[in-house]
PDB file of C-alpha atoms in Angstrom:
ATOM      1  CA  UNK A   1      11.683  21.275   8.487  1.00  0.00           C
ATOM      2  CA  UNK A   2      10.304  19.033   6.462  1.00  0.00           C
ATOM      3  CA  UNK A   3      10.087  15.490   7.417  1.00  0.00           C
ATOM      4  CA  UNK A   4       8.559  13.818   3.779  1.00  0.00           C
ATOM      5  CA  UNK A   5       9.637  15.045   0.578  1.00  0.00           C
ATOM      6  CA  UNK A   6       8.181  14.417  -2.620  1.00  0.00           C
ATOM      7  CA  UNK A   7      10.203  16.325  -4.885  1.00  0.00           C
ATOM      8  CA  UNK A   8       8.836  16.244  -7.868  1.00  0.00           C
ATOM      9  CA  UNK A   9       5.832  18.375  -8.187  1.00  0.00           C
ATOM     10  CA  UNK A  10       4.712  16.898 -11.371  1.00  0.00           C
ATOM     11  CA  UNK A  11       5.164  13.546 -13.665  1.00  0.00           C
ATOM     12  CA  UNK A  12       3.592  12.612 -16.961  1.00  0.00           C
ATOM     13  CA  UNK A  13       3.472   8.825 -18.394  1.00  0.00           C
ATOM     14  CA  UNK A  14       2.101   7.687 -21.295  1.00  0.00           C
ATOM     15  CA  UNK A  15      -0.861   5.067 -21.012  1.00  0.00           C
ATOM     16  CA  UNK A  16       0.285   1.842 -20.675  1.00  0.00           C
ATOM     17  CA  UNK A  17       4.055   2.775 -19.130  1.00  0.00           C
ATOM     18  CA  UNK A  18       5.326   2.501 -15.864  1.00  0.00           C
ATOM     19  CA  UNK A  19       4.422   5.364 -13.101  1.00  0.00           C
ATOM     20  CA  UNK A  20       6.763   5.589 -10.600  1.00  0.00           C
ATOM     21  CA  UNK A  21       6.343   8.693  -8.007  1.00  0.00           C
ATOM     22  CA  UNK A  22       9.177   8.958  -5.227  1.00  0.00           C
ATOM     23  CA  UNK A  23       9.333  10.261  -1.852  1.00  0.00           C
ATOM     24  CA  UNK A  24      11.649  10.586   0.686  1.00  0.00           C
ATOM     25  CA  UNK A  25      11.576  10.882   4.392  1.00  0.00           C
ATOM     26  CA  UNK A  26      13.959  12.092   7.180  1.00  0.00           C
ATOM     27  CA  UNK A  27      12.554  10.655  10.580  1.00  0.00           C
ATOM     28  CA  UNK A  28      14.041   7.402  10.967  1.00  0.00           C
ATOM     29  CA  UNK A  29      11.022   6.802  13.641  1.00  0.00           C
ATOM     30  CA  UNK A  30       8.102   6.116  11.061  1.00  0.00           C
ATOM     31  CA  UNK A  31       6.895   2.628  11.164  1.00  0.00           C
ATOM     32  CA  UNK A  32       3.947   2.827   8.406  1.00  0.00           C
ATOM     33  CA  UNK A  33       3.922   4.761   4.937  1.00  0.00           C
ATOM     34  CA  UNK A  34       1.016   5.396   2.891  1.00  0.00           C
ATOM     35  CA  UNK A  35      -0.063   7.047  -0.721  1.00  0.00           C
ATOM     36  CA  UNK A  36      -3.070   8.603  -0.969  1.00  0.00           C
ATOM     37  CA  UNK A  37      -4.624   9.711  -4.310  1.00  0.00           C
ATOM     38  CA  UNK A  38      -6.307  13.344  -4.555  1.00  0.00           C
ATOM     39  CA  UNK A  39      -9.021  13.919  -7.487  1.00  0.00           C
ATOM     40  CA  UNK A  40     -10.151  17.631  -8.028  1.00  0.00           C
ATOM     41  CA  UNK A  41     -12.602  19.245  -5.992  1.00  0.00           C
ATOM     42  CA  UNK A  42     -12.169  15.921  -3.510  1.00  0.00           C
ATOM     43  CA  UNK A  43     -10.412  14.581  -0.561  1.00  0.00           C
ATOM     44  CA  UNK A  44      -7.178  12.172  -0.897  1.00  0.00           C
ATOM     45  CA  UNK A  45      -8.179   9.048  -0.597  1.00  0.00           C
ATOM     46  CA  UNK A  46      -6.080   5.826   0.829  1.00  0.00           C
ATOM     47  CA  UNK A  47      -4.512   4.044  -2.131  1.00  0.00           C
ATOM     48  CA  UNK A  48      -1.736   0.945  -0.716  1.00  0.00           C
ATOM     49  CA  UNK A  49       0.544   1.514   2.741  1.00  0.00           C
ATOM     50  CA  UNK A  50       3.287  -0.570   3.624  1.00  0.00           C
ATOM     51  CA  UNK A  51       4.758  -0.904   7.259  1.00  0.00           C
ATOM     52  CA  UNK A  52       8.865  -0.705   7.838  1.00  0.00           C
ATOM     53  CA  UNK A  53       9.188  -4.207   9.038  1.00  0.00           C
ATOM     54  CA  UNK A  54       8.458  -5.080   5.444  1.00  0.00           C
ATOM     55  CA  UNK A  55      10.076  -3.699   1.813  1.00  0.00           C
ATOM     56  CA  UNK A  56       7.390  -4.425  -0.672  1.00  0.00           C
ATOM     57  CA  UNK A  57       4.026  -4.436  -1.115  1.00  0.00           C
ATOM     58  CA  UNK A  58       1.558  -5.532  -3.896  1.00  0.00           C
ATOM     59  CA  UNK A  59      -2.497  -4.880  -5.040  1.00  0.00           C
ATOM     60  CA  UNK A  60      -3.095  -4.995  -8.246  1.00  0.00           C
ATOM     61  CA  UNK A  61      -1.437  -2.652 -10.395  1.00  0.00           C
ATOM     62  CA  UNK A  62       0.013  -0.645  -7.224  1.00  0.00           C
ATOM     63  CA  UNK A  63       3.361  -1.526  -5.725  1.00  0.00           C
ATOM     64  CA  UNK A  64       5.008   0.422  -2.978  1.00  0.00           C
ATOM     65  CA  UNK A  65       8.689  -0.183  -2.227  1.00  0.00           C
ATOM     66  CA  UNK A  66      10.679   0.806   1.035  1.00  0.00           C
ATOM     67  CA  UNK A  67      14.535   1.039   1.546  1.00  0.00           C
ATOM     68  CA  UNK A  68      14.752   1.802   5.259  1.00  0.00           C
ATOM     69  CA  UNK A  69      18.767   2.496   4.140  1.00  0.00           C
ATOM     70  CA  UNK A  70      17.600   5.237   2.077  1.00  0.00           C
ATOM     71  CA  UNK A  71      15.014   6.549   3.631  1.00  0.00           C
ATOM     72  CA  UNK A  72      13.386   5.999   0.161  1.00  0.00           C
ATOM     73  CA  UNK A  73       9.490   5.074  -0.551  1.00  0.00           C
ATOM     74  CA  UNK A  74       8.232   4.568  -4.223  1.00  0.00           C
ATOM     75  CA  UNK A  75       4.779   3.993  -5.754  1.00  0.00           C
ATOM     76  CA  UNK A  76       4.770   1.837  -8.785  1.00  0.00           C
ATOM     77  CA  UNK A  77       1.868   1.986 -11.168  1.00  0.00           C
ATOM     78  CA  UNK A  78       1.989  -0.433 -13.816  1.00  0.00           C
ATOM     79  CA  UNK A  79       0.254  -0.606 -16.488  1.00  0.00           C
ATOM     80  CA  UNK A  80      -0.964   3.305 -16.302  1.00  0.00           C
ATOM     81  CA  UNK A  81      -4.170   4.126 -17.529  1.00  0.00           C
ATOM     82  CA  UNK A  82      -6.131   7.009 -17.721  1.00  0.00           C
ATOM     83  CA  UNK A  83      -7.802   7.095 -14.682  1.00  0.00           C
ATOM     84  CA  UNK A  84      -4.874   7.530 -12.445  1.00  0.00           C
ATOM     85  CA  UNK A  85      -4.182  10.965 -13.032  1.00  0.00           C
ATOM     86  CA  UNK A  86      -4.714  12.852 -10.292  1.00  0.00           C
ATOM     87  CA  UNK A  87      -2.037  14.155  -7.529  1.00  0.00           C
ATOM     88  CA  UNK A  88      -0.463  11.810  -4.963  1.00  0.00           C
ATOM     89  CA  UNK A  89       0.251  12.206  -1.549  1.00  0.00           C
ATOM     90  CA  UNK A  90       3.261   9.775   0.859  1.00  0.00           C
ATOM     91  CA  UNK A  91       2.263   9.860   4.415  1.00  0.00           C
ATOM     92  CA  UNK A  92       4.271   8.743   7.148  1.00  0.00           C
ATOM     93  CA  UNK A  93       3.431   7.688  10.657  1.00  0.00           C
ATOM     94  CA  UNK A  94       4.497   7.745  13.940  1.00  0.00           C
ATOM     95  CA  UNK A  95       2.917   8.004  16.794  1.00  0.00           C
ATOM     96  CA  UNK A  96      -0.549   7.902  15.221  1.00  0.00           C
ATOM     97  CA  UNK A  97       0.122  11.028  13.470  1.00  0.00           C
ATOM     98  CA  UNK A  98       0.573  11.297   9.468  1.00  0.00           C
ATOM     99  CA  UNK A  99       2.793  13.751   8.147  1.00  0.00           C
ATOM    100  CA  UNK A 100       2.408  13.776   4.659  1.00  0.00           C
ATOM    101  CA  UNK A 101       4.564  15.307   1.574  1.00  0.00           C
ATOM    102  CA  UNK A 102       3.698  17.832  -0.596  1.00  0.00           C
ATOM    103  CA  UNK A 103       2.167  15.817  -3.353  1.00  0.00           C
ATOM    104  CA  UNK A 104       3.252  14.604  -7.349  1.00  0.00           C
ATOM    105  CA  UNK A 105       0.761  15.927 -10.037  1.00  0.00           C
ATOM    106  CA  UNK A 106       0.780  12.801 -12.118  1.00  0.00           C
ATOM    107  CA  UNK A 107      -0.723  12.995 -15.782  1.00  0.00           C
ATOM    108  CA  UNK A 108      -1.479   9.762 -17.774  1.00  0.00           C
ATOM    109  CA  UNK A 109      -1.051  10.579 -21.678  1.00  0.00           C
ATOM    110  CA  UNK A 110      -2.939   9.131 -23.949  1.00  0.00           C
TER     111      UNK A 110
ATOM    112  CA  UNK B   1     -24.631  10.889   2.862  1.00  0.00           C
ATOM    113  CA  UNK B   2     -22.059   8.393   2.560  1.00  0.00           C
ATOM    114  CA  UNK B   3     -18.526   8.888   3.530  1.00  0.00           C
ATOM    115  CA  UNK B   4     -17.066  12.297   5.121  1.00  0.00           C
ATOM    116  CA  UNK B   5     -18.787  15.324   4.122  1.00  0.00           C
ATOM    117  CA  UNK B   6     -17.374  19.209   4.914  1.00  0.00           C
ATOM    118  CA  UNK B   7     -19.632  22.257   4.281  1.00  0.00           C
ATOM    119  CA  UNK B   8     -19.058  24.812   2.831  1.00  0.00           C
ATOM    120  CA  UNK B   9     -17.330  24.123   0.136  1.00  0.00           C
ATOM    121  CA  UNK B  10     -15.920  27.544  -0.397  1.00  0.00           C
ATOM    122  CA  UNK B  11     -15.692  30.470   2.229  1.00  0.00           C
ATOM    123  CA  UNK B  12     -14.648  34.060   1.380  1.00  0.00           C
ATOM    124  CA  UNK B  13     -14.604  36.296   4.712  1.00  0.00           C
ATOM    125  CA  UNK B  14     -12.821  39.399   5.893  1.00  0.00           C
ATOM    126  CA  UNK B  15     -10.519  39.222   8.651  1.00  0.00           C
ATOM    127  CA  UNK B  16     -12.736  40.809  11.330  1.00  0.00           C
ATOM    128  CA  UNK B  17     -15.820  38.000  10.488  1.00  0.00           C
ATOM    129  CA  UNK B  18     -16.633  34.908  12.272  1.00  0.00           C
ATOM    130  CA  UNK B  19     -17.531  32.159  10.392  1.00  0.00           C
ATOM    131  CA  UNK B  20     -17.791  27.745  11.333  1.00  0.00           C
ATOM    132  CA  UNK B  21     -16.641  25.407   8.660  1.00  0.00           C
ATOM    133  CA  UNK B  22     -18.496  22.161   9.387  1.00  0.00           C
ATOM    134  CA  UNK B  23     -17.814  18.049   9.117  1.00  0.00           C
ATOM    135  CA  UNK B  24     -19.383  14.970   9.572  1.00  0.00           C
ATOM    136  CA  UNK B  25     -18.741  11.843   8.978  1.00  0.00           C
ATOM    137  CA  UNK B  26     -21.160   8.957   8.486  1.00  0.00           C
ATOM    138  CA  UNK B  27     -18.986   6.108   8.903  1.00  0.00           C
ATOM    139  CA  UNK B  28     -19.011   5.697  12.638  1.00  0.00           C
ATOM    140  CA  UNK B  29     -15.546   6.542  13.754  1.00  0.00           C
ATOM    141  CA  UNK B  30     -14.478   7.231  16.508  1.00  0.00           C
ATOM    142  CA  UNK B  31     -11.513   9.787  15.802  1.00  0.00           C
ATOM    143  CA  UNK B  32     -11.708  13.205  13.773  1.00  0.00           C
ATOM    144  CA  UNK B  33      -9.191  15.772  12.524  1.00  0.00           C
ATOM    145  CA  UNK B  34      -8.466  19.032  10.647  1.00  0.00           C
ATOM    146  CA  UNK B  35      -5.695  19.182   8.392  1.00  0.00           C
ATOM    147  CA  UNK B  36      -4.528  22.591   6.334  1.00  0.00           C
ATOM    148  CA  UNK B  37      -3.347  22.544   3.042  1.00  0.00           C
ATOM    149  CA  UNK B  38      -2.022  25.811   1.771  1.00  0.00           C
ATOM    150  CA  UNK B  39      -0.314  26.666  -1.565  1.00  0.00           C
ATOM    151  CA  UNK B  40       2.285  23.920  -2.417  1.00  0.00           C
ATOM    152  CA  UNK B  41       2.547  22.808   1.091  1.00  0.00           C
ATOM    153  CA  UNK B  42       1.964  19.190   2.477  1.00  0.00           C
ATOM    154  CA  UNK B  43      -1.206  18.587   4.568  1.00  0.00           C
ATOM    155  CA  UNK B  44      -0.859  19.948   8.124  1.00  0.00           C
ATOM    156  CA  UNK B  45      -2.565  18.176  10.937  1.00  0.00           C
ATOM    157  CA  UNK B  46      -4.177  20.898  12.959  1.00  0.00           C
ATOM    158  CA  UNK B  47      -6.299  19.177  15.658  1.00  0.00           C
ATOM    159  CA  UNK B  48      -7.420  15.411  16.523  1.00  0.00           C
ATOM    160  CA  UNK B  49     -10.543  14.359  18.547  1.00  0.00           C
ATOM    161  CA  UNK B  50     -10.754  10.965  19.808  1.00  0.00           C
ATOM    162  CA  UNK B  51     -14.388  10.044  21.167  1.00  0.00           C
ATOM    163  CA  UNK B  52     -15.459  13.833  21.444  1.00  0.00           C
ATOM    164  CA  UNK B  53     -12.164  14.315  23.408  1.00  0.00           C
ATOM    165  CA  UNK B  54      -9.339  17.068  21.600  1.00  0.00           C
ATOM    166  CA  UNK B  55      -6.140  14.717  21.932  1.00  0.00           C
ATOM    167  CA  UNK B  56      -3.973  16.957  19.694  1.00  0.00           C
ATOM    168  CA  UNK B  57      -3.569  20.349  19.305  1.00  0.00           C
ATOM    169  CA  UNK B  58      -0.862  21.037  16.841  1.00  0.00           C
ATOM    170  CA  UNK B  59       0.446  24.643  17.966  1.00  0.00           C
ATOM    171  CA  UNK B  60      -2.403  26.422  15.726  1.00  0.00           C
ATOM    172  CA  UNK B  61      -3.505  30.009  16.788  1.00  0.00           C
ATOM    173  CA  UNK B  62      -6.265  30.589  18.754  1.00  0.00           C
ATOM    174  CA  UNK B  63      -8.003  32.175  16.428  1.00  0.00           C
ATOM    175  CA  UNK B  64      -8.751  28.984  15.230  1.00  0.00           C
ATOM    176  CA  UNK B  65     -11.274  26.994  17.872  1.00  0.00           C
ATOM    177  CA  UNK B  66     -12.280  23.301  17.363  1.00  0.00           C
ATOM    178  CA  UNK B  67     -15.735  21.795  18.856  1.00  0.00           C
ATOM    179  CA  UNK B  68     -16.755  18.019  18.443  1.00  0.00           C
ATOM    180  CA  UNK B  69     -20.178  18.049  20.053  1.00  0.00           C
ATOM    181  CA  UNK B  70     -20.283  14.121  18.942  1.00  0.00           C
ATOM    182  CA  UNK B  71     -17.973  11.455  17.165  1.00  0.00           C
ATOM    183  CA  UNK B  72     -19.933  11.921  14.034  1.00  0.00           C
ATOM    184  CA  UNK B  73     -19.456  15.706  14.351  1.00  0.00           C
ATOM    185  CA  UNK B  74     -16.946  18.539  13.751  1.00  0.00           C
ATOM    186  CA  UNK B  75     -16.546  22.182  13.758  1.00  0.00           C
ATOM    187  CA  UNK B  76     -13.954  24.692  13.021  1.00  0.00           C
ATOM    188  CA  UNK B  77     -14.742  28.271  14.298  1.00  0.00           C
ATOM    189  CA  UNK B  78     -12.399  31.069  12.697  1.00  0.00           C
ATOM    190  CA  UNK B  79     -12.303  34.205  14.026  1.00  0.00           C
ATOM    191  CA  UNK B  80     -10.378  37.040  13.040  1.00  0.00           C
ATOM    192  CA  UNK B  81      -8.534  35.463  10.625  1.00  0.00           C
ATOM    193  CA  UNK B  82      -5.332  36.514   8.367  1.00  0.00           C
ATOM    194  CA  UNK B  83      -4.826  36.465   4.702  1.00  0.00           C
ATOM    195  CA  UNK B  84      -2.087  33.337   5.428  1.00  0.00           C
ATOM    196  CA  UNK B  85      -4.958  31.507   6.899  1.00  0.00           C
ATOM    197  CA  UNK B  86      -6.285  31.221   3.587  1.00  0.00           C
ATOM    198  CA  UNK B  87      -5.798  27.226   2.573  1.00  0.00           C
ATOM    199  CA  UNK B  88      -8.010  24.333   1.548  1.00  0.00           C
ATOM    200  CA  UNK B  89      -9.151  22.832   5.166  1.00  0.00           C
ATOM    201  CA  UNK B  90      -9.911  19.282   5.035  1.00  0.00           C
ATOM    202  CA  UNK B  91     -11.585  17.205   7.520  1.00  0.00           C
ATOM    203  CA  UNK B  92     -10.625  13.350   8.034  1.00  0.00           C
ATOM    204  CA  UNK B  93     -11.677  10.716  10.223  1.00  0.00           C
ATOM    205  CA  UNK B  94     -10.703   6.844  10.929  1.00  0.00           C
ATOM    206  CA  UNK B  95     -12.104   3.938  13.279  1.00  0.00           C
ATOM    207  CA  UNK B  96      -9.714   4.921  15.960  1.00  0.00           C
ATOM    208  CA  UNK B  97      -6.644   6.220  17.270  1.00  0.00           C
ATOM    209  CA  UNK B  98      -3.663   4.063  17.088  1.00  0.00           C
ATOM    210  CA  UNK B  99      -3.064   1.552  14.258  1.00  0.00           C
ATOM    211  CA  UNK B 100      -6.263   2.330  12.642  1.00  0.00           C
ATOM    212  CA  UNK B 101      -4.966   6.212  12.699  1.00  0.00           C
ATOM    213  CA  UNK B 102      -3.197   5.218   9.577  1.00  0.00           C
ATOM    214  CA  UNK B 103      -6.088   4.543   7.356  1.00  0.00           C
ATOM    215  CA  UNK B 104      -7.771   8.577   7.261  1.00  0.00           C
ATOM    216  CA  UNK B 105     -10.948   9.083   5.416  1.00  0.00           C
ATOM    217  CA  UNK B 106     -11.291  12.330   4.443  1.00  0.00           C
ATOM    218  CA  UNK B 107     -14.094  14.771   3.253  1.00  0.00           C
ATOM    219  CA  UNK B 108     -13.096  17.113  -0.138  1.00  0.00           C
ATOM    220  CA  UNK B 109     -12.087  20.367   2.132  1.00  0.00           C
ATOM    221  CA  UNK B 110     -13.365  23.529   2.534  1.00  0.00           C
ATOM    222  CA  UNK B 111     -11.512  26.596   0.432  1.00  0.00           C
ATOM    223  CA  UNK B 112     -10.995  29.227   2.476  1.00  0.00           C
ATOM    224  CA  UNK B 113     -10.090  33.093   0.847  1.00  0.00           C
ATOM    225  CA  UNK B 114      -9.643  35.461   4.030  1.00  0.00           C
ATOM    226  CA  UNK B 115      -9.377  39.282   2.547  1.00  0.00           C
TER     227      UNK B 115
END
């Protein structure tokens, strides 16, 4: 059972667009959500979190929204540039634990 | 060093051989884990270690064995392993349990082929 979804597997955007990867979540006990970003031949590393008592949250040209409603979390990448291809993970956490999803292959074109 | 660092990079080993995938971390944190990440599957937490202390064990078979002889130090022993058990392995740490259990630094894995 699978308690973070990301289900789609890949996304390509051309440079410049929008980016906007989606996950979903089923446990209505998380109370912080993450994205991590995965290069090739490296680890994820942390990108922007967000904790439920809020519904947005800004750096730079990352935004991550949360509807608690909908279970819903989204990653907004604007503008997209080259650089942020690479494969991104949501994490959820409860009890100290992350679960994470399965991850979106996202390609920037140029 | 810098960072979280896993070696090897790359294992292949038969299913009767004993091998030790190895991490260490040089940012001085006090919690460690091991996550698996096989085909097209999220990122399982396998095991966390809080101050040299296992404080998780995520129903994983024994024939996997963690040791954390230190905070800056962990080991994975694998011993008689299956063909299923082959996955990328990562290795993460963070500051501490709790809150700071969100933010995970993590090393760039270990691929593991079993034949």
């Amino acid at each position: 059972d699978q308690q973070v979804k990301q289900n789609s597997p890949s996304l390509s955007v051309q440079e410049g667009r929008i980016s906007i990867l989606n996950c979903d979540y089923t446990n209505s006990m998380f109370d912080y959500f993450l994205w991590y970003k995965k290069y090739p031949a490296e680890g994820p590393t942390f990108l922007i979190s967000i904790s439920s008592i809020k519904d947005k949250n800004e750096d730079g040209r990352f935004t991550v929204f949360l509807n608690k409603s909908a279970k819903h979390l989204s990653l907004h990448i604007v503008p997209s540039q080259p650089g942020d291809s690479a494969v991104y993970f949501c994490a959820a956490s409860y009890t100290q634990k992350l679960v994470f999803g399965q991850g979106t292959r996202l390609t920037i074109n140029p | 060093e810098t960072g979280v660092t896993q070696t090897p990079r790359h294992l292949v080993m038969g299913m009767t051989n004993k091998k030790s995938l190895k991490c260490e971390q040089h940012l001085g944190h006090n919690a460690m884990y091991w996550y698996k990440q096989s085909a097209k599957k999220p990122l399982e937490l396998m095991f966390v270690y809080s101050l040299e202390e296992r404080v998780e064990n995520n129903s994983v078979p024994s024939r996997f064995s963690p040791e954390c002889p230190n905070s800056s130090h962990l080991f994975l022993h694998l011993h008689t392993l299956q063909p299923e058990d082959s996955a990328l392995y990562l290795c993460a740490s963070s500051q501490d349990l709790g809150e700071w259990a969100n933010e995970q630094f993590f090393g760039p894995g270990t691929r593991l082929t079993v034949l």
